[in-house]
């Protein structure tokens, strides 16, 4: 008999893959996975964080993920992501990403498409920092000419 700890009835939900047109979209962070990267020609062996995202569209939910390499070479991409979700403020020079507390956060991403084994997939092109709120221009003071005679 199978171990009851590993026995469960599942309901299978059919969901069609939603391919995004390249563009800018608001995303939500679904989950974070941790792993190791063995290193390559441009990036040394280091820790790796995979962030799983979704974008809600009129066609359904589209999924994306992005790998972040925890090394000096990966700092720029990590900073761009953290700015996009509001965890890194403009002008801040140092930061420690809090990967365990980003689920549910939202940001803006520019997407593209990539082909792999004859199939098209959603691809993160870059993360976009929130637009700064424009301060209204100060009102011009009216000149008080007093009782000056002309």
mmCIF file of C-alpha atoms in Angstrom:
data_model
loop_
_atom_site.group_PDB
_atom_site.id
_atom_site.type_symbol
_atom_site.label_atom_id
_atom_site.label_comp_id
_atom_site.label_asym_id
_atom_site.label_seq_id
_atom_site.Cartn_x
_atom_site.Cartn_y
_atom_site.Cartn_z
ATOM 1 C CA UNK A 1 0.000 0.000 0.000
ATOM 2 C CA UNK A 2 1.241 3.490 -0.833
ATOM 3 C CA UNK A 3 2.294 5.763 1.981
ATOM 4 C CA UNK A 4 -0.764 7.948 2.756
ATOM 5 C CA UNK A 5 1.533 10.943 3.280
ATOM 6 C CA UNK A 6 2.137 11.004 -0.480
ATOM 7 C CA UNK A 7 -1.367 10.086 -1.660
ATOM 8 C CA UNK A 8 -3.768 12.833 -2.664
ATOM 9 C CA UNK A 9 -6.468 13.436 -5.265
ATOM 10 C CA UNK A 10 -5.647 16.288 -7.627
ATOM 11 C CA UNK A 11 -7.880 18.244 -9.976
ATOM 12 C CA UNK A 12 -6.226 19.005 -13.308
ATOM 13 C CA UNK A 13 -6.875 22.471 -14.658
ATOM 14 C CA UNK A 14 -6.319 22.909 -18.370
ATOM 15 C CA UNK A 15 -4.785 26.288 -19.065
ATOM 16 C CA UNK A 16 -3.624 27.543 -22.421
ATOM 17 C CA UNK A 17 -0.198 29.188 -22.538
ATOM 18 C CA UNK A 18 -0.594 32.960 -22.961
ATOM 19 C CA UNK A 19 2.103 34.488 -25.153
ATOM 20 C CA UNK A 20 2.503 38.225 -24.543
ATOM 21 C CA UNK A 21 3.046 40.658 -27.370
ATOM 22 C CA UNK A 22 6.342 42.467 -26.741
ATOM 23 C CA UNK A 23 5.653 45.543 -24.613
ATOM 24 C CA UNK A 24 5.411 46.932 -21.103
ATOM 25 C CA UNK A 25 3.238 45.182 -18.532
ATOM 26 C CA UNK A 26 2.484 45.363 -14.841
ATOM 27 C CA UNK A 27 3.516 42.111 -13.150
ATOM 28 C CA UNK A 28 2.967 40.417 -9.803
ATOM 29 C CA UNK A 29 5.572 38.252 -8.065
ATOM 30 C CA UNK A 30 4.186 34.725 -7.552
ATOM 31 C CA UNK A 31 7.087 32.908 -5.920
ATOM 32 C CA UNK A 32 10.827 32.728 -5.435
ATOM 33 C CA UNK A 33 13.056 29.675 -5.928
ATOM 34 C CA UNK A 34 16.664 29.343 -4.778
ATOM 35 C CA UNK A 35 19.475 27.434 -6.397
ATOM 36 C CA UNK A 36 23.082 27.470 -7.476
ATOM 37 C CA UNK A 37 24.635 28.529 -10.755
ATOM 38 C CA UNK A 38 27.673 26.497 -11.849
ATOM 39 C CA UNK A 39 29.292 29.423 -13.628
ATOM 40 C CA UNK A 40 29.968 30.241 -17.249
ATOM 41 C CA UNK A 41 32.073 32.462 -19.461
ATOM 42 C CA UNK A 42 30.504 35.730 -18.187
ATOM 43 C CA UNK A 43 29.206 34.845 -14.727
ATOM 44 C CA UNK A 44 31.119 32.986 -11.986
ATOM 45 C CA UNK A 45 29.679 30.158 -9.913
ATOM 46 C CA UNK A 46 27.300 31.763 -7.426
ATOM 47 C CA UNK A 47 23.908 31.581 -5.792
ATOM 48 C CA UNK A 48 20.890 32.019 -8.044
ATOM 49 C CA UNK A 49 17.380 33.268 -7.318
ATOM 50 C CA UNK A 50 14.561 32.526 -9.782
ATOM 51 C CA UNK A 51 11.608 34.904 -9.499
ATOM 52 C CA UNK A 52 8.313 33.673 -10.966
ATOM 53 C CA UNK A 53 5.966 36.400 -12.202
ATOM 54 C CA UNK A 54 2.562 36.691 -13.808
ATOM 55 C CA UNK A 55 0.847 39.286 -15.970
ATOM 56 C CA UNK A 56 -2.949 39.413 -16.146
ATOM 57 C CA UNK A 57 -4.243 40.030 -19.675
ATOM 58 C CA UNK A 58 -7.603 39.851 -21.425
ATOM 59 C CA UNK A 59 -6.413 36.478 -22.853
ATOM 60 C CA UNK A 60 -5.706 35.088 -19.384
ATOM 61 C CA UNK A 61 -2.711 34.933 -17.092
ATOM 62 C CA UNK A 62 0.739 34.974 -18.704
ATOM 63 C CA UNK A 63 3.740 33.619 -16.818
ATOM 64 C CA UNK A 64 7.393 34.693 -16.873
ATOM 65 C CA UNK A 65 10.413 34.021 -14.745
ATOM 66 C CA UNK A 66 13.810 35.597 -14.397
ATOM 67 C CA UNK A 67 17.087 34.312 -12.974
ATOM 68 C CA UNK A 68 19.128 36.599 -10.776
ATOM 69 C CA UNK A 69 22.776 35.709 -10.185
ATOM 70 C CA UNK A 70 24.003 36.716 -6.758
ATOM 71 C CA UNK A 71 27.366 38.172 -7.734
ATOM 72 C CA UNK A 72 28.901 41.478 -8.798
ATOM 73 C CA UNK A 73 27.977 40.837 -12.439
ATOM 74 C CA UNK A 74 24.302 40.432 -11.531
ATOM 75 C CA UNK A 75 24.001 43.536 -9.337
ATOM 76 C CA UNK A 76 22.615 45.826 -12.065
ATOM 77 C CA UNK A 77 19.740 43.510 -12.982
ATOM 78 C CA UNK A 78 18.934 42.878 -9.319
ATOM 79 C CA UNK A 79 18.900 46.644 -8.670
ATOM 80 C CA UNK A 80 16.568 47.240 -11.656
ATOM 81 C CA UNK A 81 14.172 44.564 -10.385
ATOM 82 C CA UNK A 82 14.224 45.904 -6.822
ATOM 83 C CA UNK A 83 13.548 49.438 -8.113
ATOM 84 C CA UNK A 84 10.625 48.166 -10.181
ATOM 85 C CA UNK A 85 8.917 46.652 -7.105
ATOM 86 C CA UNK A 86 9.761 49.654 -4.904
ATOM 87 C CA UNK A 87 12.328 47.943 -2.674
ATOM 88 C CA UNK A 88 15.232 50.117 -3.868
ATOM 89 C CA UNK A 89 14.841 53.870 -3.841
ATOM 90 C CA UNK A 90 16.312 56.200 -6.441
ATOM 91 C CA UNK A 91 19.794 57.296 -5.390
ATOM 92 C CA UNK A 92 20.234 54.492 -2.843
ATOM 93 C CA UNK A 93 23.812 53.214 -3.182
ATOM 94 C CA UNK A 94 23.748 49.934 -1.233
ATOM 95 C CA UNK A 95 21.006 47.403 -0.623
ATOM 96 C CA UNK A 96 20.408 43.856 0.541
ATOM 97 C CA UNK A 97 17.569 42.175 -1.388
ATOM 98 C CA UNK A 98 14.928 40.648 0.867
ATOM 99 C CA UNK A 99 13.918 37.799 -1.460
ATOM 100 C CA UNK A 100 11.740 36.145 1.199
ATOM 101 C CA UNK A 101 9.318 39.099 1.280
ATOM 102 C CA UNK A 102 8.673 39.966 -2.367
ATOM 103 C CA UNK A 103 5.771 37.606 -3.123
ATOM 104 C CA UNK A 104 2.704 39.616 -4.092
ATOM 105 C CA UNK A 105 4.667 42.753 -4.929
ATOM 106 C CA UNK A 106 4.045 44.426 -8.269
ATOM 107 C CA UNK A 107 6.218 46.220 -10.770
ATOM 108 C CA UNK A 108 6.635 47.044 -14.436
ATOM 109 C CA UNK A 109 8.446 44.841 -16.956
ATOM 110 C CA UNK A 110 9.292 45.172 -20.632
ATOM 111 C CA UNK A 111 8.847 41.823 -22.352
ATOM 112 C CA UNK A 112 10.017 40.198 -25.538
ATOM 113 C CA UNK A 113 9.576 36.720 -26.971
ATOM 114 C CA UNK A 114 12.169 33.990 -27.345
ATOM 115 C CA UNK A 115 12.112 30.767 -29.294
ATOM 116 C CA UNK A 116 13.284 27.482 -27.834
ATOM 117 C CA UNK A 117 12.905 24.102 -29.540
ATOM 118 C CA UNK A 118 10.418 25.572 -32.010
ATOM 119 C CA UNK A 119 8.169 27.049 -29.297
ATOM 120 C CA UNK A 120 7.726 30.724 -28.429
ATOM 121 C CA UNK A 121 8.002 31.860 -24.812
ATOM 122 C CA UNK A 122 7.590 35.055 -22.818
ATOM 123 C CA UNK A 123 10.897 36.666 -21.957
ATOM 124 C CA UNK A 124 11.852 39.449 -19.545
ATOM 125 C CA UNK A 125 13.650 42.125 -21.544
ATOM 126 C CA UNK A 126 14.160 44.531 -18.633
ATOM 127 C CA UNK A 127 12.551 45.806 -15.456
ATOM 128 C CA UNK A 128 11.293 49.385 -15.355
ATOM 129 C CA UNK A 129 11.456 51.698 -12.343
ATOM 130 C CA UNK A 130 8.205 53.428 -11.397
ATOM 131 C CA UNK A 131 7.731 56.830 -12.971
ATOM 132 C CA UNK A 132 8.422 59.703 -10.622
ATOM 133 C CA UNK A 133 5.372 61.703 -9.660
ATOM 134 C CA UNK A 134 5.583 65.139 -11.213
ATOM 135 C CA UNK A 135 5.384 67.967 -8.716
ATOM 136 C CA UNK A 136 3.053 70.739 -9.824
ATOM 137 C CA UNK A 137 4.840 73.900 -10.850
ATOM 138 C CA UNK A 138 4.739 76.580 -8.164
ATOM 139 C CA UNK A 139 2.149 79.261 -8.778
ATOM 140 C CA UNK A 140 3.579 82.580 -9.842
ATOM 141 C CA UNK A 141 3.133 85.275 -7.247
ATOM 142 C CA UNK A 142 1.075 88.221 -8.323
ATOM 143 C CA UNK A 143 3.012 91.427 -8.191
ATOM 144 C CA UNK A 144 1.644 93.889 -5.744
ATOM 145 C CA UNK A 145 2.113 97.269 -7.318
ATOM 146 C CA UNK A 146 0.509 98.974 -4.375
ATOM 147 C CA UNK A 147 -0.763 102.466 -4.909
ATOM 148 C CA UNK A 148 1.905 103.465 -7.367
ATOM 149 C CA UNK A 149 0.793 106.249 -9.673
ATOM 150 C CA UNK A 150 1.726 106.120 -13.305
#
